[in-house]
PDB file of N, CA and C in Angstrom:
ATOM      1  N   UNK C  30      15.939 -10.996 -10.939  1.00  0.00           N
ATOM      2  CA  UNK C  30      15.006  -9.922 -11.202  1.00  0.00           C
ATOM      3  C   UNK C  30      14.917  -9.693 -12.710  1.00  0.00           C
ATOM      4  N   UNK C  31      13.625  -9.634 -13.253  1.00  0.00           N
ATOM      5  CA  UNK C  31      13.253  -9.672 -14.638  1.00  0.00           C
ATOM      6  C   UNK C  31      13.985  -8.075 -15.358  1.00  0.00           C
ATOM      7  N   UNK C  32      14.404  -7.889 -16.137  1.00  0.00           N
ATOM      8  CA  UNK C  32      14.798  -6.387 -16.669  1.00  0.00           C
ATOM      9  C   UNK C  32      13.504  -5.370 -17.065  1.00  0.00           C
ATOM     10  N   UNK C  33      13.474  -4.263 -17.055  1.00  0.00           N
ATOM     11  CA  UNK C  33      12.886  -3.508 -17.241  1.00  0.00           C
ATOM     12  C   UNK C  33      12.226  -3.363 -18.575  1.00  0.00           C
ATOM     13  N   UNK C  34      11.893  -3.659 -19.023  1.00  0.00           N
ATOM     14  CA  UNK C  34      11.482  -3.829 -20.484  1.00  0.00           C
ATOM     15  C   UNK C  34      10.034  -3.677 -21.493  1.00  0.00           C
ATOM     16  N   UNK C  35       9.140  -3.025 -20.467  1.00  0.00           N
ATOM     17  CA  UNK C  35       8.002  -2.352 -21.075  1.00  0.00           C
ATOM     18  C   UNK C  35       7.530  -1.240 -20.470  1.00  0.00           C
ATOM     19  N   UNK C  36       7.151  -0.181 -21.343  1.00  0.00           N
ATOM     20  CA  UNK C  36       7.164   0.883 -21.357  1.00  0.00           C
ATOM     21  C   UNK C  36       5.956   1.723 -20.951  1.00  0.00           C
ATOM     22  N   UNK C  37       5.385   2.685 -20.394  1.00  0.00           N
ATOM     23  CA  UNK C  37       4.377   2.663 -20.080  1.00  0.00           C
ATOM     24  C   UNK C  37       4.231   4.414 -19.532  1.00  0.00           C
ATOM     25  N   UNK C  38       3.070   5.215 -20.047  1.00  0.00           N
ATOM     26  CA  UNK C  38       3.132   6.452 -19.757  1.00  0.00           C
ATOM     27  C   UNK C  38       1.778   6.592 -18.603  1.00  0.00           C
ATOM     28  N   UNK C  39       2.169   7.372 -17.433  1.00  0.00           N
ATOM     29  CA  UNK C  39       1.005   7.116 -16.430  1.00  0.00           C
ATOM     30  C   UNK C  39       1.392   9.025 -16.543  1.00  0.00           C
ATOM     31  N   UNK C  40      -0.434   9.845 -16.330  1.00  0.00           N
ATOM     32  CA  UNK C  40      -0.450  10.713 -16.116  1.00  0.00           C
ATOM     33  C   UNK C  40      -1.080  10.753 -14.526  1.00  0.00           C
ATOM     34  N   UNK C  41      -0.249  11.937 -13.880  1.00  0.00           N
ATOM     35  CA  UNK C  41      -0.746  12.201 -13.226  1.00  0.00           C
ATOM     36  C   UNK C  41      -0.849  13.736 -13.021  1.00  0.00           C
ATOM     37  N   UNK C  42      -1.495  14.548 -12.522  1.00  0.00           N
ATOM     38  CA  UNK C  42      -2.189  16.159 -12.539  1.00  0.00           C
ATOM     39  C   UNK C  42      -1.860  16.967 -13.964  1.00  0.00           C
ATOM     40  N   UNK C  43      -2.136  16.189 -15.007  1.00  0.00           N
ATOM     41  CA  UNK C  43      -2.033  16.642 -16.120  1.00  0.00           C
ATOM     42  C   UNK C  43      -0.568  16.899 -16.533  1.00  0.00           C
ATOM     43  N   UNK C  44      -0.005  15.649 -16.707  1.00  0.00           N
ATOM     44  CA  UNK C  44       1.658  15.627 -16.778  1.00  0.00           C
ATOM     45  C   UNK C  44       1.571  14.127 -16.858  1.00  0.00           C
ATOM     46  N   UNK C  45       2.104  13.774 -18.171  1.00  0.00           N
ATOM     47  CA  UNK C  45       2.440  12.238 -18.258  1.00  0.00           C
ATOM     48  C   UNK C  45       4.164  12.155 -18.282  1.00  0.00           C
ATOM     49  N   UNK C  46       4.175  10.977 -17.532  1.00  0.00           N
ATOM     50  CA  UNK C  46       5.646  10.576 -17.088  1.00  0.00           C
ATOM     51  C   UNK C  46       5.560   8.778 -17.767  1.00  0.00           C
ATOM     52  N   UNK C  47       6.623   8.793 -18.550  1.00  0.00           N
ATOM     53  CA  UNK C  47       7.108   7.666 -19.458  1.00  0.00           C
ATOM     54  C   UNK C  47       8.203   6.944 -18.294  1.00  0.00           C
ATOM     55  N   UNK C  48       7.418   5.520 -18.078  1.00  0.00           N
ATOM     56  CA  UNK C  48       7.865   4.670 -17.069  1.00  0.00           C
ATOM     57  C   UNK C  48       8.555   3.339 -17.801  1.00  0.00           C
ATOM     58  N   UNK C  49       9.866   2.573 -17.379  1.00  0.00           N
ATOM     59  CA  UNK C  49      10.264   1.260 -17.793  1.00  0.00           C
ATOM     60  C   UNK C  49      10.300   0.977 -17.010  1.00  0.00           C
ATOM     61  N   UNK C  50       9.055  -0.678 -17.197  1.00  0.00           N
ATOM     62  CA  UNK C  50       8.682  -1.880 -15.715  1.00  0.00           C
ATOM     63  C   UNK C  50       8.822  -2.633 -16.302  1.00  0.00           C
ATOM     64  N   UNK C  51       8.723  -3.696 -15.030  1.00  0.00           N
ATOM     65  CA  UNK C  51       8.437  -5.167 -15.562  1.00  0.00           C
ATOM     66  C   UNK C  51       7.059  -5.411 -16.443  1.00  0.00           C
ATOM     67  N   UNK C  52       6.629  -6.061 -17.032  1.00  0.00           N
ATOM     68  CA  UNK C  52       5.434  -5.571 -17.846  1.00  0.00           C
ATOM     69  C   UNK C  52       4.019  -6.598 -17.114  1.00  0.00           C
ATOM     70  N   UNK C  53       4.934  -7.426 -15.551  1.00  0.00           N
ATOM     71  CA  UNK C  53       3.998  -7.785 -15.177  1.00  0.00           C
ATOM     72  C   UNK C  53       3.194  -7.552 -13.688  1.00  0.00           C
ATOM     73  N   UNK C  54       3.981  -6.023 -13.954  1.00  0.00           N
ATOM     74  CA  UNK C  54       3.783  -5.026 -12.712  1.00  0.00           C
ATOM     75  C   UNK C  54       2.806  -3.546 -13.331  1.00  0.00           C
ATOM     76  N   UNK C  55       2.091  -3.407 -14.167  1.00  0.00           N
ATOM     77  CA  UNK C  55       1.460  -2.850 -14.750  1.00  0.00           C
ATOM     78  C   UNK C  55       0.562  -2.795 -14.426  1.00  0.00           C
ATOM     79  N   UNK C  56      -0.112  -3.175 -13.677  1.00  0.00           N
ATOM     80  CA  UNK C  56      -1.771  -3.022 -13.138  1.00  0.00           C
ATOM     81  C   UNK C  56      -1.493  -2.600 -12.092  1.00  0.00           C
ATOM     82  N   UNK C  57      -0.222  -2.593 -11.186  1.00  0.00           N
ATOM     83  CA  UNK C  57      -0.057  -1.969  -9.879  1.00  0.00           C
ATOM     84  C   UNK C  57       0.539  -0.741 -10.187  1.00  0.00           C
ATOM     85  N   UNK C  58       0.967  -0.658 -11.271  1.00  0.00           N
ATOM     86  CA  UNK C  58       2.149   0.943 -11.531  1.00  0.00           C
ATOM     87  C   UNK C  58       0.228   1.959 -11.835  1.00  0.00           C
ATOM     88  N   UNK C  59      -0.660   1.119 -12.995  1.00  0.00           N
ATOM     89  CA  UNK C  59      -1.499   2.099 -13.209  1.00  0.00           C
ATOM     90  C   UNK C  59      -2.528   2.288 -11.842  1.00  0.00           C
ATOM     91  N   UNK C  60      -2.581   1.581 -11.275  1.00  0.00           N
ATOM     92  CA  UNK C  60      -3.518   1.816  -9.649  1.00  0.00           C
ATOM     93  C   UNK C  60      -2.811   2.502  -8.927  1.00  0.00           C
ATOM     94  N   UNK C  61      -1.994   2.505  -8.768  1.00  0.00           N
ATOM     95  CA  UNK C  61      -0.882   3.701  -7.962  1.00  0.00           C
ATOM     96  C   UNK C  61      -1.087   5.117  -7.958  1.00  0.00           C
ATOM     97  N   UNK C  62      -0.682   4.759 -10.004  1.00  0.00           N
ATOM     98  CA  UNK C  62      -1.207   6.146 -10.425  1.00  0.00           C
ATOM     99  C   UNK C  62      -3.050   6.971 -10.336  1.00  0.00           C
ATOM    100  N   UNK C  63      -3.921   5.896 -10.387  1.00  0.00           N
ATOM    101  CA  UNK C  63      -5.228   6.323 -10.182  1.00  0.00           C
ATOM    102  C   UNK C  63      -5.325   6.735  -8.721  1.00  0.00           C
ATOM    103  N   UNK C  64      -4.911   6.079  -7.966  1.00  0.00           N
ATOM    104  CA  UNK C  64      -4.806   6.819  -6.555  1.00  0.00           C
ATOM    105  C   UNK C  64      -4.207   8.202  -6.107  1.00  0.00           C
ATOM    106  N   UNK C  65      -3.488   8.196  -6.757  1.00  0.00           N
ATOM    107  CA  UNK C  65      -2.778   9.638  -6.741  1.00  0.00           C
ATOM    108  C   UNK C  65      -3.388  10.551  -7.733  1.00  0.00           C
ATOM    109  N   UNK C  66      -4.197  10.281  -8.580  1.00  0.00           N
ATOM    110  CA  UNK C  66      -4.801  10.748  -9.556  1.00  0.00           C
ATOM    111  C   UNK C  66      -6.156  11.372  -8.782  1.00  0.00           C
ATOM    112  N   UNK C  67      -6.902  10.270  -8.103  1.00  0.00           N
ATOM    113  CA  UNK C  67      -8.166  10.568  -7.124  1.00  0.00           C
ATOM    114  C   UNK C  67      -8.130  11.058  -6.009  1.00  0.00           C
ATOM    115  N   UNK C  68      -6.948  10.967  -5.370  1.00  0.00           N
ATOM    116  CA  UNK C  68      -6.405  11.811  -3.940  1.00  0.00           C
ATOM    117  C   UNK C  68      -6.202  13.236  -4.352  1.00  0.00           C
ATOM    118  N   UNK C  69      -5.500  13.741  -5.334  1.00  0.00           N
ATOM    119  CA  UNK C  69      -5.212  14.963  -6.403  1.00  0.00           C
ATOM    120  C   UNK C  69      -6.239  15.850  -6.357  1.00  0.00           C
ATOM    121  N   UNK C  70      -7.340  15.175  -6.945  1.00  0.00           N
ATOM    122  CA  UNK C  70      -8.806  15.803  -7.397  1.00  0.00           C
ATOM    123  C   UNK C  70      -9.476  16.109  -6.128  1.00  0.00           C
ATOM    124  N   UNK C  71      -9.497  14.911  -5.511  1.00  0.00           N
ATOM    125  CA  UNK C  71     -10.364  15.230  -3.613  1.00  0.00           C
ATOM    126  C   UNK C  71      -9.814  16.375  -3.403  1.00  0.00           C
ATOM    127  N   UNK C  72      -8.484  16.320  -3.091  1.00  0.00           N
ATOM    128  CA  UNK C  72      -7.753  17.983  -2.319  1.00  0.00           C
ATOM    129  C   UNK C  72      -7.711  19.016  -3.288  1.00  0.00           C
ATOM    130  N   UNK C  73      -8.291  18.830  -4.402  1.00  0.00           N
ATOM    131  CA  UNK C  73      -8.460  20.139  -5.393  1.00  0.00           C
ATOM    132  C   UNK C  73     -10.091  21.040  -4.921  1.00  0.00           C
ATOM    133  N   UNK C  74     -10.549  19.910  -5.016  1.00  0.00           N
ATOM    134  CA  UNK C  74     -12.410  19.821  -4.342  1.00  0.00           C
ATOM    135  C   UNK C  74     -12.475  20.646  -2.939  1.00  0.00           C
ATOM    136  N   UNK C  75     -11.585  20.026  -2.070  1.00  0.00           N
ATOM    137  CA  UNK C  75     -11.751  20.662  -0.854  1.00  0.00           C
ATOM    138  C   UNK C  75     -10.982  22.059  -0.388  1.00  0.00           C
ATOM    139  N   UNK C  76     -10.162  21.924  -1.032  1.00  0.00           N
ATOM    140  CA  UNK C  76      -8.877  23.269  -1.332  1.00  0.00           C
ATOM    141  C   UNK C  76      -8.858  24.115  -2.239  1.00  0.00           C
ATOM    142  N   UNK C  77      -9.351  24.431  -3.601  1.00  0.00           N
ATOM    143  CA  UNK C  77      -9.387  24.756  -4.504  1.00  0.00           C
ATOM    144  C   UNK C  77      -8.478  26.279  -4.556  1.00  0.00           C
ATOM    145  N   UNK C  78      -8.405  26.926  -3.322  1.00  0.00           N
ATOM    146  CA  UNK C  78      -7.402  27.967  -3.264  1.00  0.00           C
ATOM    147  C   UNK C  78      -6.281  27.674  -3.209  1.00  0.00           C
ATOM    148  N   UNK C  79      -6.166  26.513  -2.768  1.00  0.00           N
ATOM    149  CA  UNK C  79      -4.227  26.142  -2.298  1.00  0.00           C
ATOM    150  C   UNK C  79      -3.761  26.214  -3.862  1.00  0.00           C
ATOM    151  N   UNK C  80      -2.347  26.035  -3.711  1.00  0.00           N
ATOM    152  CA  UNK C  80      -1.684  25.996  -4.903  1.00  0.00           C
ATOM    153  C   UNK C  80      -0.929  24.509  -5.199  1.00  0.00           C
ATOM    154  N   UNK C  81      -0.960  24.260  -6.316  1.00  0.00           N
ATOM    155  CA  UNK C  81      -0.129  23.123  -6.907  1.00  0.00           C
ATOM    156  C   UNK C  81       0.663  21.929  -5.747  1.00  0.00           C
ATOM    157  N   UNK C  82       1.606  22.810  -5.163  1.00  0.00           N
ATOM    158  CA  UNK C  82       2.551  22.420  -4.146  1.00  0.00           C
ATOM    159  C   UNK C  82       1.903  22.098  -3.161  1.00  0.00           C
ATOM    160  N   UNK C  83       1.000  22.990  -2.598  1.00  0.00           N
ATOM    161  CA  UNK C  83       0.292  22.333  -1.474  1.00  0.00           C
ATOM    162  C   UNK C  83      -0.542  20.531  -1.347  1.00  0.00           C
ATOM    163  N   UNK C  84      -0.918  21.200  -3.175  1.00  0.00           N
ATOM    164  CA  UNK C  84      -1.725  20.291  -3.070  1.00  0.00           C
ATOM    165  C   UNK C  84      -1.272  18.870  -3.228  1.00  0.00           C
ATOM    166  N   UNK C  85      -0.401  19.123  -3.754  1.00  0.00           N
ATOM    167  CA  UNK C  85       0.858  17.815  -4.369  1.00  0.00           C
ATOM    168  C   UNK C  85       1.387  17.165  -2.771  1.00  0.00           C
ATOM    169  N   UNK C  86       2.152  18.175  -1.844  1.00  0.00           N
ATOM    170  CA  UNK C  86       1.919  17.581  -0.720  1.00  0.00           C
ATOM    171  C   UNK C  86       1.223  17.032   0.200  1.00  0.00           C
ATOM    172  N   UNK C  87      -0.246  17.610   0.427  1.00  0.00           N
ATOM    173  CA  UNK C  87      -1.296  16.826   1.155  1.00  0.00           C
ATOM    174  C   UNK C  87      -1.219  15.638   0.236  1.00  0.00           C
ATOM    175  N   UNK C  88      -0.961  15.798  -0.756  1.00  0.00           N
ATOM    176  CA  UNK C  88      -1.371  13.660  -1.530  1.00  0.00           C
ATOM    177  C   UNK C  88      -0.569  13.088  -1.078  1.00  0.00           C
ATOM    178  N   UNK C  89       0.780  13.916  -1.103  1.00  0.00           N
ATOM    179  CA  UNK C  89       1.746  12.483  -1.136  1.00  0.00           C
ATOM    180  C   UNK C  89       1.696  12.112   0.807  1.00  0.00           C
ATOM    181  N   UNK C  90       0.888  13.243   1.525  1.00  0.00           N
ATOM    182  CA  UNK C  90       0.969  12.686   2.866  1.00  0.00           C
ATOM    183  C   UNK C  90       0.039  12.175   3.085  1.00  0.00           C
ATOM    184  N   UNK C  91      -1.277  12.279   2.464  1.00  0.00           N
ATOM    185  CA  UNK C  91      -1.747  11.630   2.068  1.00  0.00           C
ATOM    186  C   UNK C  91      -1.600   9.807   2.278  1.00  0.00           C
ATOM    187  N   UNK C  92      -1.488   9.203   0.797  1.00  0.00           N
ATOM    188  CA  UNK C  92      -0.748   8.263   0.215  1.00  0.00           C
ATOM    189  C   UNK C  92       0.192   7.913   1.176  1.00  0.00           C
ATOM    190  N   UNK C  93       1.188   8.505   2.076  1.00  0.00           N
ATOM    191  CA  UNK C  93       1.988   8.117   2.862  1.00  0.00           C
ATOM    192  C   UNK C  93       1.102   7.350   4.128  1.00  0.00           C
ATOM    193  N   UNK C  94       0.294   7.829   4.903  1.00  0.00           N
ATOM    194  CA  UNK C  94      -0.652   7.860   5.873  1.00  0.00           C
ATOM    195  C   UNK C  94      -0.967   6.579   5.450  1.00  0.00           C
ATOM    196  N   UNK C  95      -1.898   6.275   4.209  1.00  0.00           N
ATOM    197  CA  UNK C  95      -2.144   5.089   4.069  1.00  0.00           C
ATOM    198  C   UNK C  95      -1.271   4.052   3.996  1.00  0.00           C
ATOM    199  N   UNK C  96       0.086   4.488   3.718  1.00  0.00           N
ATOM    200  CA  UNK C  96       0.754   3.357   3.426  1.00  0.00           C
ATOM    201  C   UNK C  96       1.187   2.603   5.019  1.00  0.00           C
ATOM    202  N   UNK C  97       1.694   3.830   5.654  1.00  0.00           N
ATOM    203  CA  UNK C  97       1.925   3.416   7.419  1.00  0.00           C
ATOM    204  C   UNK C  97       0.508   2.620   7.913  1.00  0.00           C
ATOM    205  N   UNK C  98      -0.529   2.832   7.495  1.00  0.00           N
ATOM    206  CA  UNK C  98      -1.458   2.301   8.255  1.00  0.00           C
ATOM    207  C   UNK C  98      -1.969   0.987   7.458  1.00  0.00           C
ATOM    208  N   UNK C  99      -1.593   0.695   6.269  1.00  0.00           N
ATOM    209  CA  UNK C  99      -1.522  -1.063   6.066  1.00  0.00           C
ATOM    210  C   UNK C  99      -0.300  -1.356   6.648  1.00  0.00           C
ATOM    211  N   UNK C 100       0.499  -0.640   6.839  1.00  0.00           N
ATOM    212  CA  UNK C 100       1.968  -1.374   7.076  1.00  0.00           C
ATOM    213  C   UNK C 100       1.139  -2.018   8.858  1.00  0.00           C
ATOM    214  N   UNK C 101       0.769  -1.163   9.399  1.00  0.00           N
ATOM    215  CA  UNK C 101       0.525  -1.392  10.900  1.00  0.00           C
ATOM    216  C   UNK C 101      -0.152  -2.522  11.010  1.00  0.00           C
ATOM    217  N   UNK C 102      -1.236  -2.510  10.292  1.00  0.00           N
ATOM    218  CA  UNK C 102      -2.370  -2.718   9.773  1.00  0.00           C
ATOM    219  C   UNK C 102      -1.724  -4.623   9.815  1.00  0.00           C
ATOM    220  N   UNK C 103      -1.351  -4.929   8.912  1.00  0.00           N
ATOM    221  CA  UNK C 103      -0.189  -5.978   9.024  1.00  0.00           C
ATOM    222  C   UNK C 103       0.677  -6.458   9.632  1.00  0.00           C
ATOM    223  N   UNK C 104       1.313  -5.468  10.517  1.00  0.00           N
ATOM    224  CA  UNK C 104       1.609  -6.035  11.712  1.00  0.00           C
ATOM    225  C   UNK C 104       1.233  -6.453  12.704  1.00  0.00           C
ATOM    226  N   UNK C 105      -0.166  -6.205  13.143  1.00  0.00           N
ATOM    227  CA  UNK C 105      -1.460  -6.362  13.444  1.00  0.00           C
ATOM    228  C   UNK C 105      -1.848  -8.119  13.847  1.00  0.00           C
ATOM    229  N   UNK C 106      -2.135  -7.698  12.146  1.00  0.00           N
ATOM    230  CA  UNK C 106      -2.398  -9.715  11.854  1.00  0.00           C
ATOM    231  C   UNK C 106      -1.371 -10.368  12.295  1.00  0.00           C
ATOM    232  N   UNK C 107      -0.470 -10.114  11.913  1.00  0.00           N
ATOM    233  CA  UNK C 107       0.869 -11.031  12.208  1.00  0.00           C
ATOM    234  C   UNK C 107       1.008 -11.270  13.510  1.00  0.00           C
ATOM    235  N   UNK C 108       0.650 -10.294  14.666  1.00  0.00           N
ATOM    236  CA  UNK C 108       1.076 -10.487  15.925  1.00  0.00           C
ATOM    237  C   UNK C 108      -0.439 -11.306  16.450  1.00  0.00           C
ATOM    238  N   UNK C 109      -1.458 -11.261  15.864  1.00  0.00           N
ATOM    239  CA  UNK C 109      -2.912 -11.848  15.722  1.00  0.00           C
ATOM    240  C   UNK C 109      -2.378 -13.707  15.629  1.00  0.00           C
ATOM    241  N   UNK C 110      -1.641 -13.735  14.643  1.00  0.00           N
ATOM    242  CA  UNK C 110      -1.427 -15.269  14.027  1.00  0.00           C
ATOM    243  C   UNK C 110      -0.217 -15.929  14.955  1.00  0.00           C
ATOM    244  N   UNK C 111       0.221 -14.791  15.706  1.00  0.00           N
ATOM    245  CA  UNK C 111       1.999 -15.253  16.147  1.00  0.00           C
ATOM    246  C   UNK C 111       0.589 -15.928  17.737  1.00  0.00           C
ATOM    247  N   UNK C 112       0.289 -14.552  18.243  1.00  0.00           N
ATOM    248  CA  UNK C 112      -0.787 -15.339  19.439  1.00  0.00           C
ATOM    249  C   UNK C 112      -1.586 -16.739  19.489  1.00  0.00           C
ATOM    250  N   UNK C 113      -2.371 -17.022  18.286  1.00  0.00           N
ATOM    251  CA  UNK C 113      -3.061 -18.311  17.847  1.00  0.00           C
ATOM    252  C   UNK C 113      -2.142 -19.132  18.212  1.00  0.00           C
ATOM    253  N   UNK C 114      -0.845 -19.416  17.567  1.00  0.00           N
ATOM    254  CA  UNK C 114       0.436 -20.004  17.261  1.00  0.00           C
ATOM    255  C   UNK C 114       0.682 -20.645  18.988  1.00  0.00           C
ATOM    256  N   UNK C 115       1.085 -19.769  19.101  1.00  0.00           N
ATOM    257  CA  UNK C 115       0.921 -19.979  20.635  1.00  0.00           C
ATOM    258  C   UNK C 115       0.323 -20.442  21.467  1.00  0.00           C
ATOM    259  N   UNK C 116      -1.021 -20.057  21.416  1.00  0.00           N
ATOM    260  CA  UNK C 116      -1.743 -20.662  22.104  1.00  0.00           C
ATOM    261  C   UNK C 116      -2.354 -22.537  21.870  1.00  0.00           C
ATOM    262  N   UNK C 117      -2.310 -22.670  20.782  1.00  0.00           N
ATOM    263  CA  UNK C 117      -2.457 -23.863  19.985  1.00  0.00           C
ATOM    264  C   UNK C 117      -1.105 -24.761  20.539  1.00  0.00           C
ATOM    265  N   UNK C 118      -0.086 -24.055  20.789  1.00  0.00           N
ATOM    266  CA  UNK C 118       1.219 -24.923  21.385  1.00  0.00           C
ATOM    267  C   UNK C 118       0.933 -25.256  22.645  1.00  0.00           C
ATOM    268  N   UNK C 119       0.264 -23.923  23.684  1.00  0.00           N
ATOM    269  CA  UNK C 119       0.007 -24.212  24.938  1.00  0.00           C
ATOM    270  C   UNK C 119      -1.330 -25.570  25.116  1.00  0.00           C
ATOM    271  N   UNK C 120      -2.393 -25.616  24.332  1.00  0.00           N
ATOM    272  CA  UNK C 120      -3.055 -26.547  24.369  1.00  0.00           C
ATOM    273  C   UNK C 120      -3.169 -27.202  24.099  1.00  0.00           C
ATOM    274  N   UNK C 121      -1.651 -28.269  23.092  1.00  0.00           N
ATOM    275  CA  UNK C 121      -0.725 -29.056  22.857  1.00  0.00           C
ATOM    276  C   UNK C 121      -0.162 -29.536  23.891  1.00  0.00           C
ATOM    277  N   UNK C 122       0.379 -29.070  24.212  1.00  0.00           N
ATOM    278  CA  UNK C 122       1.293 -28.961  25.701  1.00  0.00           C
ATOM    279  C   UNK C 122       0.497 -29.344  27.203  1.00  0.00           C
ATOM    280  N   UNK C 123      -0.606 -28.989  26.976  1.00  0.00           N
ATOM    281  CA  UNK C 123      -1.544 -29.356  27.918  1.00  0.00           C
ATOM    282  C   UNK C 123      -2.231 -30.918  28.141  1.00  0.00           C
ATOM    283  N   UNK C 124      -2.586 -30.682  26.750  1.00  0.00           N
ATOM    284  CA  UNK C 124      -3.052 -32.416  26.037  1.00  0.00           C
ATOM    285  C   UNK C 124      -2.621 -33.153  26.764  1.00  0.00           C
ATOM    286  N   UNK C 125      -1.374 -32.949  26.161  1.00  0.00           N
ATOM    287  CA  UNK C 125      -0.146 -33.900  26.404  1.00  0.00           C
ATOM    288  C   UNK C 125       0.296 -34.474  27.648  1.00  0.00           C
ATOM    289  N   UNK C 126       0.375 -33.335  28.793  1.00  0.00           N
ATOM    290  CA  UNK C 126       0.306 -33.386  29.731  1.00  0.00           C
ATOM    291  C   UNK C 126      -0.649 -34.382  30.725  1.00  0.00           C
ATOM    292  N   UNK C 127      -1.718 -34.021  30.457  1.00  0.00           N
ATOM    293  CA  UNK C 127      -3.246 -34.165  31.188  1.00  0.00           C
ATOM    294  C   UNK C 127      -2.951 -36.336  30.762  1.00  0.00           C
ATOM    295  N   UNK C 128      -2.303 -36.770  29.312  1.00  0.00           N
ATOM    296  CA  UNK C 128      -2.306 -37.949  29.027  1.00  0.00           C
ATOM    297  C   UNK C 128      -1.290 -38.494  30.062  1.00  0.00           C
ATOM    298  N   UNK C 129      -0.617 -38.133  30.403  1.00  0.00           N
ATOM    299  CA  UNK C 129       0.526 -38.676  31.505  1.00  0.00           C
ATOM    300  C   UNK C 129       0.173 -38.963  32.695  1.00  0.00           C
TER     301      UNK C 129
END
């Protein structure tokens, strides 16, 4: 694993936080942060009474929500590709058969 070694300040709700990454993980540290940056603003838009905390939590459940649902999302495909897999063996298996 590469060391931590570039430096990098990402704001998010008007608060910058000074980050050490890999420096070739930087386009995913700042998209992270724009997401949480644009999720922030939506629930400011639609909430504008809630307070700070609230709003900080709907993001991060937010952001969480999405993350479970690529995770699924991916398990998905995988059980999609494991079936193909399979079936491609069974009509292997068949071939094969039918030549005998």
């Amino acid at each position: 694993m590469k060391d931590k070694d570039f430096r990098i300040h990402i704001k998010i709700d008007g608060r910058v936080y000074p980050l050490n990454i890999n420096r070739d993980e930087e386009e995913r540290y700042r998209k992270a942060a724009k997401i949480v940056e644009e999720t922030i603003s939506s629930f400011r838009k639609m909430f504008h009474d809630n307070d700070n905390q609230d709003i900080l939590a709907m993001t991060a459940f937010q952001v969480a929500l999405r993350y479970t649902e690529e995770q699924q999302s991916r398990d998905y495909s995988q059980f999609v590709d494991d079936i193909k897999d399979i079936k491609d063996d069974i009509s292997d298996f068949l071939k094969e058969k039918e030549k005998k």
